[in-house]
Amino acid sequence: MVIGTDIDRAREELARAESIVALTGAGISAESGVPTFRGQDGLWRNYSATDLATPEAFASDPRLIWDWYQWRRELIAKTTFNAGHSALVRLEAGVADFLLITQNVDGLHKSAGSKALIEIHGNIWTTRCTGCGEIREDRRLDMGLPPRCRCGGLLRPDVVWFGEALDAAAMSKAQAACARCDLMLVVGTSALVQPAASFPLIAKQNGAKIMEVNLERTPISSWADYSFFDKASLVLPRLVLPQP
Ligand code: BJW
Ligand code: ZN
């Protein structure tokens, strides 16, 4: 991690900023025990996570995909938010114009207390009926798989898979916030998946400073104004100090 002046300067810039967007990915929840998507962590029963997150995979074998989601739901149910999630809650409290855009479906930002939050890829605790379209919160861990709706239709997790459109209203809100912010924090994302991967570029092109927190370099590292290569749960609490 770059320490010393850089983290001090970054902390001051964050404290001065009047409009902040934070974009998070799987890395922020990794230390809570939620596996990331890419790399060794993203493997489940020898399937790659990114191959399972498709409508085609669900259409060909809904039971397999539900097994994977139910495994993740059981795992997430045992986890809790970490110091990285909490630092973002403190950041939100100190700035008038703040938006947290997360690609994570685990709900940990919500349980940490983040309010101005868009879960741009949905939430694993919500189901959508492929028959009648009903969307409802469903936290059951003991349902028969694949689960069915009251109407008889097949339920699916209400998340966004590859090739599917993101919610239009959420997209407009996220893009507008990226275009007007003066600072964007990009935390724990490989920045490979569109359209979220283009959000930092929108911010940069509109004059915002970009601060990245990740274990390793990503496609945005070469043009980010600050890069901190360490765990989010260590860096974020140093960027957003607890109130004295
Ligand atoms: C740490 C850490 C620690 C670890 N501290 N850091 C343009 C060009 C090319 C392709 C496309 C394009 N536009 C669209 C596409 C196609 C596609 C796409 O982007 N493909 C690329 C992969 C090539 N995008 C889509 O299909 C999107 N839809 C779309 O564009 O629709 C268009 C459309 C319009 C109108 C009608 C119809 C269609 C949808 C994308 C949906 C992605 N869904 C998933 C699954 C969600 C549900 C679920 O969770 O099960 O979202 S895939 C998966 O990737 C998940 C994640 O949110 C997302 C991003 O992953 P993330 O968070 O970055 O995780 P990792 O694992 O990649 O990275 C973790 C990082 O953390 C690493 O960098 C680590 O180093 C770091 N780290 N520990 C700090 N402790
Ligand atoms: Zn239904």
PDB file of C-alpha atoms in Angstrom, residues 76-167:
ATOM      1  CA  ILE A  76     -23.697 -15.027   3.130  1.00  0.00           C
ATOM      2  CA  ALA A  77     -26.239 -15.637   5.907  1.00  0.00           C
ATOM      3  CA  LYS A  78     -23.322 -16.530   8.180  1.00  0.00           C
ATOM      4  CA  THR A  79     -21.291 -13.406   7.359  1.00  0.00           C
ATOM      5  CA  THR A  80     -21.431  -9.855   8.555  1.00  0.00           C
ATOM      6  CA  PHE A  81     -20.249  -6.512   7.197  1.00  0.00           C
ATOM      7  CA  ASN A  82     -16.643  -5.499   7.863  1.00  0.00           C
ATOM      8  CA  ALA A  83     -14.657  -2.340   8.610  1.00  0.00           C
ATOM      9  CA  GLY A  84     -14.621  -1.438   4.903  1.00  0.00           C
ATOM     10  CA  HIS A  85     -18.438  -1.394   4.684  1.00  0.00           C
ATOM     11  CA  SER A  86     -18.604   0.633   7.914  1.00  0.00           C
ATOM     12  CA  ALA A  87     -16.119   3.220   6.670  1.00  0.00           C
ATOM     13  CA  LEU A  88     -18.434   3.902   3.712  1.00  0.00           C
ATOM     14  CA  VAL A  89     -21.350   4.450   6.100  1.00  0.00           C
ATOM     15  CA  ARG A  90     -19.251   7.102   7.914  1.00  0.00           C
ATOM     16  CA  LEU A  91     -18.275   8.660   4.592  1.00  0.00           C
ATOM     17  CA  GLU A  92     -21.944   8.979   3.613  1.00  0.00           C
ATOM     18  CA  ALA A  93     -22.752  10.708   6.920  1.00  0.00           C
ATOM     19  CA  GLY A  94     -20.205  13.454   6.281  1.00  0.00           C
ATOM     20  CA  VAL A  95     -21.115  14.538   2.745  1.00  0.00           C
ATOM     21  CA  ALA A  96     -24.313  16.031   1.371  1.00  0.00           C
ATOM     22  CA  ASP A  97     -24.197  14.456  -2.082  1.00  0.00           C
ATOM     23  CA  PHE A  98     -23.214  10.821  -1.771  1.00  0.00           C
ATOM     24  CA  LEU A  99     -24.091   7.670  -3.657  1.00  0.00           C
ATOM     25  CA  LEU A 100     -22.838   4.142  -3.139  1.00  0.00           C
ATOM     26  CA  ILE A 101     -23.144   1.981  -6.237  1.00  0.00           C
ATOM     27  CA  THR A 102     -22.466  -1.649  -5.495  1.00  0.00           C
ATOM     28  CA  GLN A 103     -22.202  -4.556  -7.896  1.00  0.00           C
ATOM     29  CA  ASN A 104     -22.558  -6.921  -4.944  1.00  0.00           C
ATOM     30  CA  VAL A 105     -25.777  -8.812  -4.359  1.00  0.00           C
ATOM     31  CA  ASP A 106     -24.931  -9.873  -0.781  1.00  0.00           C
ATOM     32  CA  GLY A 107     -26.806  -7.055   0.995  1.00  0.00           C
ATOM     33  CA  LEU A 108     -23.862  -6.335   3.327  1.00  0.00           C
ATOM     34  CA  HIS A 109     -23.813  -2.594   2.558  1.00  0.00           C
ATOM     35  CA  LYS A 110     -27.455  -2.390   3.590  1.00  0.00           C
ATOM     36  CA  SER A 111     -26.845  -4.286   6.812  1.00  0.00           C
ATOM     37  CA  ALA A 112     -23.859  -2.023   7.564  1.00  0.00           C
ATOM     38  CA  GLY A 113     -26.249   0.961   7.384  1.00  0.00           C
ATOM     39  CA  SER A 114     -25.612   2.533   3.971  1.00  0.00           C
ATOM     40  CA  LYS A 115     -28.703   4.477   2.865  1.00  0.00           C
ATOM     41  CA  ALA A 116     -27.884   6.180  -0.439  1.00  0.00           C
ATOM     42  CA  LEU A 117     -27.301   2.860  -2.123  1.00  0.00           C
ATOM     43  CA  ILE A 118     -27.911   1.309  -5.520  1.00  0.00           C
ATOM     44  CA  GLU A 119     -27.484  -2.455  -5.814  1.00  0.00           C
ATOM     45  CA  ILE A 120     -26.928  -2.326  -9.523  1.00  0.00           C
ATOM     46  CA  HIS A 121     -26.797  -6.134 -10.011  1.00  0.00           C
ATOM     47  CA  GLY A 122     -29.741  -6.836  -7.704  1.00  0.00           C
ATOM     48  CA  ASN A 123     -29.944  -8.689  -4.409  1.00  0.00           C
ATOM     49  CA  ILE A 124     -29.544 -12.371  -3.647  1.00  0.00           C
ATOM     50  CA  TRP A 125     -32.335 -12.239  -1.027  1.00  0.00           C
ATOM     51  CA  THR A 126     -34.951 -11.293  -3.612  1.00  0.00           C
ATOM     52  CA  THR A 127     -36.646 -13.614  -6.088  1.00  0.00           C
ATOM     53  CA  ARG A 128     -38.457 -12.878  -9.346  1.00  0.00           C
ATOM     54  CA  CYS A 129     -41.104 -15.132 -10.860  1.00  0.00           C
ATOM     55  CA  THR A 130     -40.372 -16.078 -14.464  1.00  0.00           C
ATOM     56  CA  GLY A 131     -44.146 -16.564 -14.904  1.00  0.00           C
ATOM     57  CA  CYS A 132     -46.037 -13.644 -13.324  1.00  0.00           C
ATOM     58  CA  GLY A 133     -43.023 -11.382 -12.720  1.00  0.00           C
ATOM     59  CA  GLU A 134     -43.660 -10.917  -8.986  1.00  0.00           C
ATOM     60  CA  ILE A 135     -40.585  -9.693  -7.099  1.00  0.00           C
ATOM     61  CA  ARG A 136     -40.376 -10.444  -3.400  1.00  0.00           C
ATOM     62  CA  GLU A 137     -37.889 -10.695  -0.572  1.00  0.00           C
ATOM     63  CA  ASP A 138     -37.249 -14.350   0.232  1.00  0.00           C
ATOM     64  CA  ARG A 139     -34.667 -15.307   2.848  1.00  0.00           C
ATOM     65  CA  ARG A 140     -35.572 -18.979   3.125  1.00  0.00           C
ATOM     66  CA  LEU A 141     -32.645 -21.367   3.225  1.00  0.00           C
ATOM     67  CA  ASP A 142     -34.761 -24.499   3.295  1.00  0.00           C
ATOM     68  CA  MET A 143     -36.870 -24.180   0.145  1.00  0.00           C
ATOM     69  CA  GLY A 144     -37.115 -27.001  -2.354  1.00  0.00           C
ATOM     70  CA  LEU A 145     -34.995 -26.308  -5.389  1.00  0.00           C
ATOM     71  CA  PRO A 146     -35.736 -24.924  -7.843  1.00  0.00           C
ATOM     72  CA  PRO A 147     -38.379 -22.911  -5.956  1.00  0.00           C
ATOM     73  CA  ARG A 148     -41.762 -22.096  -7.474  1.00  0.00           C
ATOM     74  CA  CYS A 149     -44.051 -19.109  -7.180  1.00  0.00           C
ATOM     75  CA  ARG A 150     -47.634 -19.216  -5.864  1.00  0.00           C
ATOM     76  CA  CYS A 151     -48.670 -18.982  -9.549  1.00  0.00           C
ATOM     77  CA  GLY A 152     -46.671 -22.149 -10.339  1.00  0.00           C
ATOM     78  CA  GLY A 153     -43.957 -20.302 -12.262  1.00  0.00           C
ATOM     79  CA  LEU A 154     -40.282 -20.933 -11.747  1.00  0.00           C
ATOM     80  CA  LEU A 155     -38.586 -18.435  -9.420  1.00  0.00           C
ATOM     81  CA  ARG A 156     -35.171 -17.009 -10.192  1.00  0.00           C
ATOM     82  CA  PRO A 157     -32.852 -14.861  -8.108  1.00  0.00           C
ATOM     83  CA  ASP A 158     -33.608 -11.183  -8.810  1.00  0.00           C
ATOM     84  CA  VAL A 159     -30.079 -10.438  -9.960  1.00  0.00           C
ATOM     85  CA  VAL A 160     -28.605  -9.255 -13.253  1.00  0.00           C
ATOM     86  CA  TRP A 161     -26.884 -11.920 -15.336  1.00  0.00           C
ATOM     87  CA  PHE A 162     -24.624 -11.462 -18.364  1.00  0.00           C
ATOM     88  CA  GLY A 163     -26.540 -10.215 -21.374  1.00  0.00           C
ATOM     89  CA  GLU A 164     -29.375  -8.842 -19.237  1.00  0.00           C
ATOM     90  CA  ALA A 165     -30.184  -5.148 -18.971  1.00  0.00           C
ATOM     91  CA  LEU A 166     -29.697  -3.296 -15.700  1.00  0.00           C
ATOM     92  CA  ASP A 167     -32.665  -1.443 -14.244  1.00  0.00           C
TER      93      ASP A 167
END
